GROMACS .gro file of C-alpha atoms in nm:
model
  332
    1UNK     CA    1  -3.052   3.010  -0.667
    2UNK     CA    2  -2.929   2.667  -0.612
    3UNK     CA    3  -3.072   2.484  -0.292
    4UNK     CA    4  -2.851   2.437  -0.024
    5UNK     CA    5  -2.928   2.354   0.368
    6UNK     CA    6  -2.880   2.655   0.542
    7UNK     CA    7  -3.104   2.877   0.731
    8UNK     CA    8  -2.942   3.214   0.683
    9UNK     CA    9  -2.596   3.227   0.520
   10UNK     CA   10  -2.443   3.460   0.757
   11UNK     CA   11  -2.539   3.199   1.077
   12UNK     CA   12  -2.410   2.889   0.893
   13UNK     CA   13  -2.063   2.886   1.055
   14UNK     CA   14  -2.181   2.939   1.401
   15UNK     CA   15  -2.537   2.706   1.357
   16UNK     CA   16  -2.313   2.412   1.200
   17UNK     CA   17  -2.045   2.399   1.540
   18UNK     CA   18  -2.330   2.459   1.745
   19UNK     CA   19  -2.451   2.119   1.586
   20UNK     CA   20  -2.103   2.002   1.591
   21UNK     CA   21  -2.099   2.025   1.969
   22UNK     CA   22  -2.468   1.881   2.011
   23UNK     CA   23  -2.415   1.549   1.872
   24UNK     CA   24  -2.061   1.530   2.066
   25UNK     CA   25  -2.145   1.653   2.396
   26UNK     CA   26  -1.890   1.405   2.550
   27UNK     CA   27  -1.617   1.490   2.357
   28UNK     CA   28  -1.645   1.882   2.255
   29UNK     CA   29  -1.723   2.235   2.424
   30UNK     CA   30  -1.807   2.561   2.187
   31UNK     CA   31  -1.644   2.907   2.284
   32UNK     CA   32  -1.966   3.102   2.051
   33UNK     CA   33  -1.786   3.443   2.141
   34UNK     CA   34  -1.443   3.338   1.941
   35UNK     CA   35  -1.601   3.060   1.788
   36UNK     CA   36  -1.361   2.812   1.844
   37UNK     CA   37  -1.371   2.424   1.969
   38UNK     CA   38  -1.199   2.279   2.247
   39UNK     CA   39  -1.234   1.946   2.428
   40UNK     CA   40  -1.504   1.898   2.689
   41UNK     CA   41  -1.237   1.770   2.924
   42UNK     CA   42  -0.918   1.977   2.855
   43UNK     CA   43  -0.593   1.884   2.870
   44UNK     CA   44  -0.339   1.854   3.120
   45UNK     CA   45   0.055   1.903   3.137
   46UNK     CA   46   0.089   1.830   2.791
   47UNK     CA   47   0.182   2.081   2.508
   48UNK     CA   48  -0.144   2.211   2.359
   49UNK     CA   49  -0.206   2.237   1.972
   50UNK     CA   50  -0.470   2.483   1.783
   51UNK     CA   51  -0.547   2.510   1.457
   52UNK     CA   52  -0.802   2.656   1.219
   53UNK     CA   53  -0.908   2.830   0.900
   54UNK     CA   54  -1.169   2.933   0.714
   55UNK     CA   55  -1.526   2.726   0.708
   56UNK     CA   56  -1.598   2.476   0.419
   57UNK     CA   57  -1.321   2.248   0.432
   58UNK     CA   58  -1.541   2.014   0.717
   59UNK     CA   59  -1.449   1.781   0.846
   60UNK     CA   60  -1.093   1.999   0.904
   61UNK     CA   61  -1.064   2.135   1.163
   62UNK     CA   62  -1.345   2.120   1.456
   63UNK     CA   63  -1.384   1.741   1.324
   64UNK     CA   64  -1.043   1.644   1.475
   65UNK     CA   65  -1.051   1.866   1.839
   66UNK     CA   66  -0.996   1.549   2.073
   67UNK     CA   67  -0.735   1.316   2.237
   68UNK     CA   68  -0.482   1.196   2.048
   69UNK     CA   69  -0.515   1.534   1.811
   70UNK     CA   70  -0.590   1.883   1.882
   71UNK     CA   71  -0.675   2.086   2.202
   72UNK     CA   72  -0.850   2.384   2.031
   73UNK     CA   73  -0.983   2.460   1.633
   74UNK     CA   74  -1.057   2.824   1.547
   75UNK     CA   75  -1.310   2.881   1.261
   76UNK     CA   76  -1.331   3.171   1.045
   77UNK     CA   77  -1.630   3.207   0.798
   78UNK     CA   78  -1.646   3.032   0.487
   79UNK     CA   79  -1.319   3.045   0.309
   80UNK     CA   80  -1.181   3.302   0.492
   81UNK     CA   81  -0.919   3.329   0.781
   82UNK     CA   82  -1.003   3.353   1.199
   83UNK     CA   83  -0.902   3.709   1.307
   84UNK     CA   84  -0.601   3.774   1.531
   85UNK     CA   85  -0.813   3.831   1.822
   86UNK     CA   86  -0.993   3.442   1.787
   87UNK     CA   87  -0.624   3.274   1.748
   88UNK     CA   88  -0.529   3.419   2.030
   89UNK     CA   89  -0.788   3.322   2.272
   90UNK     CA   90  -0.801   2.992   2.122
   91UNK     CA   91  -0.379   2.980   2.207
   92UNK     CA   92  -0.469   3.106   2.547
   93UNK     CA   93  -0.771   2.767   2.588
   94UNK     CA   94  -0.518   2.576   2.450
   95UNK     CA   95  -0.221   2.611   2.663
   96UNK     CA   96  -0.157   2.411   2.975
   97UNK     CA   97   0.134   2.582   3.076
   98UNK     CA   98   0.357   2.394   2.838
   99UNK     CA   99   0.320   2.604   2.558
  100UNK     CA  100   0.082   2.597   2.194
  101UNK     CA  101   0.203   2.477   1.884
  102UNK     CA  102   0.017   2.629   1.609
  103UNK     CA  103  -0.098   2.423   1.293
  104UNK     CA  104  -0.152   2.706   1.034
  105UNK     CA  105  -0.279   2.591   0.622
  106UNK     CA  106  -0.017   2.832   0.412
  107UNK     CA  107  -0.237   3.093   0.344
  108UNK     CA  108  -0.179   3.461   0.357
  109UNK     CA  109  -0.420   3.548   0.604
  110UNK     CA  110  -0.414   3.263   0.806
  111UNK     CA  111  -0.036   3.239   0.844
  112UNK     CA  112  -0.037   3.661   0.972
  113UNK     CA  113  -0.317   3.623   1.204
  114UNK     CA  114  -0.173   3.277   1.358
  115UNK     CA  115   0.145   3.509   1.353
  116UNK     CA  116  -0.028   3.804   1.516
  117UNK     CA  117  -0.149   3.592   1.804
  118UNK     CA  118   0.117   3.408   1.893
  119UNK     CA  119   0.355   3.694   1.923
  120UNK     CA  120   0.092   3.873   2.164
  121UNK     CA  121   0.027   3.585   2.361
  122UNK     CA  122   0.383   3.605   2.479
  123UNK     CA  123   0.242   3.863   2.720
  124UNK     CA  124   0.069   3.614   2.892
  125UNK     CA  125   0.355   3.423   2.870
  126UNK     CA  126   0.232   3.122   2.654
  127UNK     CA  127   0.544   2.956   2.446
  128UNK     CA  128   0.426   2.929   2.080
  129UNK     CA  129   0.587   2.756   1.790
  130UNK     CA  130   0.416   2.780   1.447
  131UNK     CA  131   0.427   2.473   1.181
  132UNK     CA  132   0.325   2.577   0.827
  133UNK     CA  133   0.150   2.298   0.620
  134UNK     CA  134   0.218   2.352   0.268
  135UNK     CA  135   0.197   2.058   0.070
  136UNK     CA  136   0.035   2.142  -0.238
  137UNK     CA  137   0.171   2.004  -0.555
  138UNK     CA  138   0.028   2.225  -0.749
  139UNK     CA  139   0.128   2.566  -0.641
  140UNK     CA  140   0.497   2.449  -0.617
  141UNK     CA  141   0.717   2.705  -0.794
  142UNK     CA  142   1.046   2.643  -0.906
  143UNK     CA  143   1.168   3.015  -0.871
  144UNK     CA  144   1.038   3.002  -0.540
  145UNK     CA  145   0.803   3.319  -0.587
  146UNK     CA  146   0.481   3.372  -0.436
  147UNK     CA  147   0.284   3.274  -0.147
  148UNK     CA  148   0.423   2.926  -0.183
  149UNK     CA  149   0.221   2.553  -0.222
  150UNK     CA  150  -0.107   2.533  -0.026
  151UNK     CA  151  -0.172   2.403   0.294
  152UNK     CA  152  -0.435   2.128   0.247
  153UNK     CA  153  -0.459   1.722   0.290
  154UNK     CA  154  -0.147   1.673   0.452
  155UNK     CA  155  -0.279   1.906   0.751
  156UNK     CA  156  -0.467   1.593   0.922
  157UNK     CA  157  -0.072   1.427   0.941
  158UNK     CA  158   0.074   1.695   1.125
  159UNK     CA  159  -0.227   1.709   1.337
  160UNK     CA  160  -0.236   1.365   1.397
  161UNK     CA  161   0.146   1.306   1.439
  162UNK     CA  162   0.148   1.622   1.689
  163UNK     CA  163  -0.120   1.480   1.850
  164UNK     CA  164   0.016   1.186   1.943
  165UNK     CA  165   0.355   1.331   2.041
  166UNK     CA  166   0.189   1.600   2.276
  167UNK     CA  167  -0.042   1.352   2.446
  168UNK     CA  168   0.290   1.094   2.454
  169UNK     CA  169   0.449   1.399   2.701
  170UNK     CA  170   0.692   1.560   2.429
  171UNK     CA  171   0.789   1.919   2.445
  172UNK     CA  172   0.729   2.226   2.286
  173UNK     CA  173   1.006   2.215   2.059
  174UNK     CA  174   0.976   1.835   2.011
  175UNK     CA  175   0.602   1.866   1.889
  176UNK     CA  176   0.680   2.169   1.641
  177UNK     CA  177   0.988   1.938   1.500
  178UNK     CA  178   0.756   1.626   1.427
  179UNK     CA  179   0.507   1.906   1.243
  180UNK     CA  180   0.777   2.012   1.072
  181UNK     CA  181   0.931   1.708   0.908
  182UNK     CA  182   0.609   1.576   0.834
  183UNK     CA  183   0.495   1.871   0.646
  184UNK     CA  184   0.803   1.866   0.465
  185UNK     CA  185   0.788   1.506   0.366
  186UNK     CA  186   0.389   1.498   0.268
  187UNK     CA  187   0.273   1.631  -0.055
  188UNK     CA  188  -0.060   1.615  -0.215
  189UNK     CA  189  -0.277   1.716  -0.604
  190UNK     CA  190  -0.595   1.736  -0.665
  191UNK     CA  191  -0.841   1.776  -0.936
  192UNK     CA  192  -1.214   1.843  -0.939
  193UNK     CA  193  -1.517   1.737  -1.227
  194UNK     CA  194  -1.682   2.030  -1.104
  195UNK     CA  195  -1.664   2.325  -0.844
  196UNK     CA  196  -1.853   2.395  -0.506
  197UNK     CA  197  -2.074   2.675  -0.474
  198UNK     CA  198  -2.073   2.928  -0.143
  199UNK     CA  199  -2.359   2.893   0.038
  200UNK     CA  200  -2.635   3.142  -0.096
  201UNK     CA  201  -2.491   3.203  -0.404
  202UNK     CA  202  -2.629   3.039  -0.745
  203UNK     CA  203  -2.329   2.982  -0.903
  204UNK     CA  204  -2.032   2.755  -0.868
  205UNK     CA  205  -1.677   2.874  -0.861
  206UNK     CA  206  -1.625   2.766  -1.171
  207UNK     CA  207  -1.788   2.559  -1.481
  208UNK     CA  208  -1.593   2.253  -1.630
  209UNK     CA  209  -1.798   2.096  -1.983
  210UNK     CA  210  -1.844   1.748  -2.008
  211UNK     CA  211  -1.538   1.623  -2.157
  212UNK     CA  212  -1.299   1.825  -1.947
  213UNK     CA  213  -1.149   1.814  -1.550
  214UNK     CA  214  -0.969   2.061  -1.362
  215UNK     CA  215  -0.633   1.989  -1.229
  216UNK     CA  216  -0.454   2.102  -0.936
  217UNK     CA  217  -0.775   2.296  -0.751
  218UNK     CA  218  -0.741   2.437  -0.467
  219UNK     CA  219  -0.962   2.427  -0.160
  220UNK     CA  220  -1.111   2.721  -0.204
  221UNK     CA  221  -1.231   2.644  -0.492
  222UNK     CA  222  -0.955   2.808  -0.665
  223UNK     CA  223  -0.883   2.718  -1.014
  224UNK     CA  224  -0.600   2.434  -1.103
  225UNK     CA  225  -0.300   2.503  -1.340
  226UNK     CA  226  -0.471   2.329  -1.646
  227UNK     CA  227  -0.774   2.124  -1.774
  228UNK     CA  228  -0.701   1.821  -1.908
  229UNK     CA  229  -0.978   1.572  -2.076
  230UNK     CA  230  -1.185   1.321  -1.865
  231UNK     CA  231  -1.092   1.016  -1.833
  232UNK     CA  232  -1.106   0.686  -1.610
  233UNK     CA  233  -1.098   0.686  -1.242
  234UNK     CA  234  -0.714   0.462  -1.309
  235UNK     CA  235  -0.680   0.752  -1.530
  236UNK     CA  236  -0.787   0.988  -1.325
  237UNK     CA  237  -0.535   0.808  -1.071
  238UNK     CA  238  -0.228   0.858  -1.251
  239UNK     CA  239  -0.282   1.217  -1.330
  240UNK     CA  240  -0.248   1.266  -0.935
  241UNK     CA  241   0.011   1.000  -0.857
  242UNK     CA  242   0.247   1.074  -1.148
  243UNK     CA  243   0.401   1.425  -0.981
  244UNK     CA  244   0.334   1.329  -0.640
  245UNK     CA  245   0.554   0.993  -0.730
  246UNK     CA  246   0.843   1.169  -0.924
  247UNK     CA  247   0.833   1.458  -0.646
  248UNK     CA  248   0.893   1.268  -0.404
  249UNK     CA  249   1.114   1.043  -0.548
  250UNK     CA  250   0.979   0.713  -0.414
  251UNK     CA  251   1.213   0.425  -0.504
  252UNK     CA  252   1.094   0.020  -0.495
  253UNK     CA  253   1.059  -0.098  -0.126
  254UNK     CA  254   0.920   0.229   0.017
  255UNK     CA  255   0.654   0.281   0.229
  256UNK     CA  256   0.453   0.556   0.241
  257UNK     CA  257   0.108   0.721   0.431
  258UNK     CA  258  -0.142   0.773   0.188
  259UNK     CA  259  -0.480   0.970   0.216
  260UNK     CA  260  -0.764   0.979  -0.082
  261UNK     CA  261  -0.928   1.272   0.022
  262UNK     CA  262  -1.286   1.378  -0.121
  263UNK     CA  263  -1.350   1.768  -0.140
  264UNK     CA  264  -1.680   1.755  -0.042
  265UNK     CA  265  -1.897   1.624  -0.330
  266UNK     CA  266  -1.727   1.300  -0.379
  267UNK     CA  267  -1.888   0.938  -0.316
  268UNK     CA  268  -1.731   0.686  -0.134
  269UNK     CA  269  -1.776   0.443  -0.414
  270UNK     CA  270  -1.548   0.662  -0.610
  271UNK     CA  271  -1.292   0.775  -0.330
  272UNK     CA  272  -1.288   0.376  -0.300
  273UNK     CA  273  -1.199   0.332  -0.674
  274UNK     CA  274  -0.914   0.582  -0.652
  275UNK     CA  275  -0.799   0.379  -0.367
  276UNK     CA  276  -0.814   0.096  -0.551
  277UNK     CA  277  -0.580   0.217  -0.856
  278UNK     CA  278  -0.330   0.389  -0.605
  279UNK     CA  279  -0.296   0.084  -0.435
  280UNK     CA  280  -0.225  -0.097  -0.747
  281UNK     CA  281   0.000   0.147  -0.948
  282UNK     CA  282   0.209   0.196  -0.624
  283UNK     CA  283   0.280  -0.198  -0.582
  284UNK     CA  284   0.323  -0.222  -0.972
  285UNK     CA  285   0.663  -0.023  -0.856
  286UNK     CA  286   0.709  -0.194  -0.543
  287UNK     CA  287   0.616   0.050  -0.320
  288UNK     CA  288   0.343  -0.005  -0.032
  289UNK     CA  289   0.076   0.162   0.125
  290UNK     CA  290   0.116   0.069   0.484
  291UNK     CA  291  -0.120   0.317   0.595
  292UNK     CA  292  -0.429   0.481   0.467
  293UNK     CA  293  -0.727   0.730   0.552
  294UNK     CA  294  -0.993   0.738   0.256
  295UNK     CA  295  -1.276   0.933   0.276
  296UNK     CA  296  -1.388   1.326   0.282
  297UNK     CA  297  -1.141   1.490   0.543
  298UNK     CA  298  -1.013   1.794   0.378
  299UNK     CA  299  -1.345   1.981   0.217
  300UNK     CA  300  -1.392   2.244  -0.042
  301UNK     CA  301  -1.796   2.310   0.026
  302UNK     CA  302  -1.974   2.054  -0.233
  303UNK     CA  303  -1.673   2.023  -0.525
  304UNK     CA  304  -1.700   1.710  -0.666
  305UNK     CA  305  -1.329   1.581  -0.690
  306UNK     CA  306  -1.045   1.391  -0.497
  307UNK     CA  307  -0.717   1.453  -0.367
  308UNK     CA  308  -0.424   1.238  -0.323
  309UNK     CA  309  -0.155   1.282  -0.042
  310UNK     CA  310   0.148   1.087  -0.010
  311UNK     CA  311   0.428   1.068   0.265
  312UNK     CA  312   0.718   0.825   0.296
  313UNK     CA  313   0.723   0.643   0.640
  314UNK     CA  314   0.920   0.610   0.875
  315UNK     CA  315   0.940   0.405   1.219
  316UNK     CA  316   0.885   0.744   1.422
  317UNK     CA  317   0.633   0.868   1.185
  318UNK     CA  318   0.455   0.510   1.203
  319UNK     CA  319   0.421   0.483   1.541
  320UNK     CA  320   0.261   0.822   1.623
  321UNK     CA  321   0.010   0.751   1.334
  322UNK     CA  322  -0.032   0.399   1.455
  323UNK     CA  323  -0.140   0.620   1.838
  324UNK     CA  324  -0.490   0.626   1.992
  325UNK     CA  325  -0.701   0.902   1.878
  326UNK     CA  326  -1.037   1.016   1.982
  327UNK     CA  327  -1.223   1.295   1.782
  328UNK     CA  328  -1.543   1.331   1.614
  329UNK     CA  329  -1.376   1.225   1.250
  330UNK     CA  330  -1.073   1.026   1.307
  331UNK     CA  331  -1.096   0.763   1.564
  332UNK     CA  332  -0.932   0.403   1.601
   0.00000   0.00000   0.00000
């Protein structure tokens, strides 16, 4: 069995938001019932936001329940989606009569219990507009089949950018708009040296030998589209930054957003080298990095591996980034 910090597997969810809350007490208040987050002091007059998921991907999404961000996050266990009946009562302790946009990760279950809840909480008439993060490279298909790319990194920009524009007094429709274009404009790949492992189990997802990576991993551990051989963290770099750049077609005197995003095993020292080599390989084409997040934001349980998410900037864009925020994991 490998070792983990848990007490019992089945109380992990509930024990780690209790803890959460605990070492926030200013900031945060736990719903244990629905087992969702909301802000000590709540909102007023302003369009509320919720999101959630599945456990394991912490700091995402309790992490960034504050000013400036969201009103309400909604946790399901580990890896798997909040039922119908949590989203909804997290919609209803999010909404302060201006309505609840709803931050959903593309994910089957997610996206139909997000859409299950906000239909019924029409009947207490609460306005809901859904914004679907899906910004993985990786899954992108070019018949268009499937579920569709992921939702992963790119969910703490439309959180943040709907964040600011709720708290800055815009409306329902204005907040789901910003979500929107920013989830259309952000993409992100990953890749992992090895997988996470549930808590409780003795196994990772999946085994990678010495010489080899995994690219394009999911957050759930799920495997990428290819292994490819190790190499150098610049190396490593360009495997992530050469799709995102030609997918995005980023020309010379560009700006973009960019997050280096560890998936839960990573080191800073490395997350700091792959920061390093984006930085340079993106001015090499004259294109800068005006701003930046680097650190472990978007979490797959303990896989050791990085992801990189780019979006082009704009003034608008800029501006709500640039806006206070106040949560446990993303303050300035």
């Amino acid at each position: 069995m490998r070792r983990s910090i848990v007490n019992d597997p089945e109380d992990l969810v509930p024990e780690a938001l209790e803890g959460l809350v605990l070492s926030h007490p200013l900031l945060l208040e736990l719903n244990q019932e629905h087992r969702y987050v909301t802000r000590r002091t709540r909102a007023q007059d302003k369009v509320g936001l919720v999101s959630g998921g599945g456990s394991g991907h912490e700091p995402l999404h309790a992490g960034f329940v504050g000013t400036g961000m969201l009103d309400v996050a909604v946790a399901g266990a580990v890896f798997a989606s909040p039922t119908a009946l949590q989203v909804l009562e997290a919609t209803k302790a999010a909404d302060a009569g201006r309505g609840v946009v709803q931050i959903v990760k593309n994910y089957t279950g997610d996206v139909l219990n997000f859409r299950i809840a906000g239909e019924i909480s029409g009947d207490d008439a609460i306005d809901t507009e859904i914004v679907l993060v899906d910004d993985d490279l990786a899954t992108d298909t070019e018949d268009g089949t499937g579920p569709g790319r992921r939702g992963t990194a790119a969910t703490v920009i439309v959180e943040k950018l709907c964040g600011a524009a709720a708290e800055a007094g815009a409306s329902l429709s204005e907040v789901a708009a910003i979500g929107r274009r920013a989830a259309s404009r952000a993409r992100t790949m990953s890749l992992a040296l090895s997988a996470g492992t549930h808590p409780g189990d003795s196994e990772p997802q999946f085994t990678l030998a010495d010489d080899e990576i995994e690219l394009g991993v999911g957050i759930h551990g799920e495997r990428g589209r290819g292994r490819v051989p190790f190499t150098s963290a610049d190396g490593l770099t360009d495997l992530l930054l050469d799709p995102l750049r030609e997918e995005l077609s980023l020309q010379r005197g560009e700006e973009v957003l960019a997050i280096v995003n560890g998936l839960g095993g990573t080191y800073p020292l490395e997350l700091n080298l792959v920061a390093r080599a984006l930085h340079h390989r993106l001015a090499d084409r004259g294109i800068a990095i005006e701003r930046s997040l680097v650190g472990s934001y978007v979490t797959s349980l303990d896989m050791h591996g990085v992801s990189i998410t780019l979006m082009p900037l704009d003034d608008e864009a800029r501006s709500l980034w640039d806006a206070p925020v106040r949560t446990p994991a993303l303050t300035w």
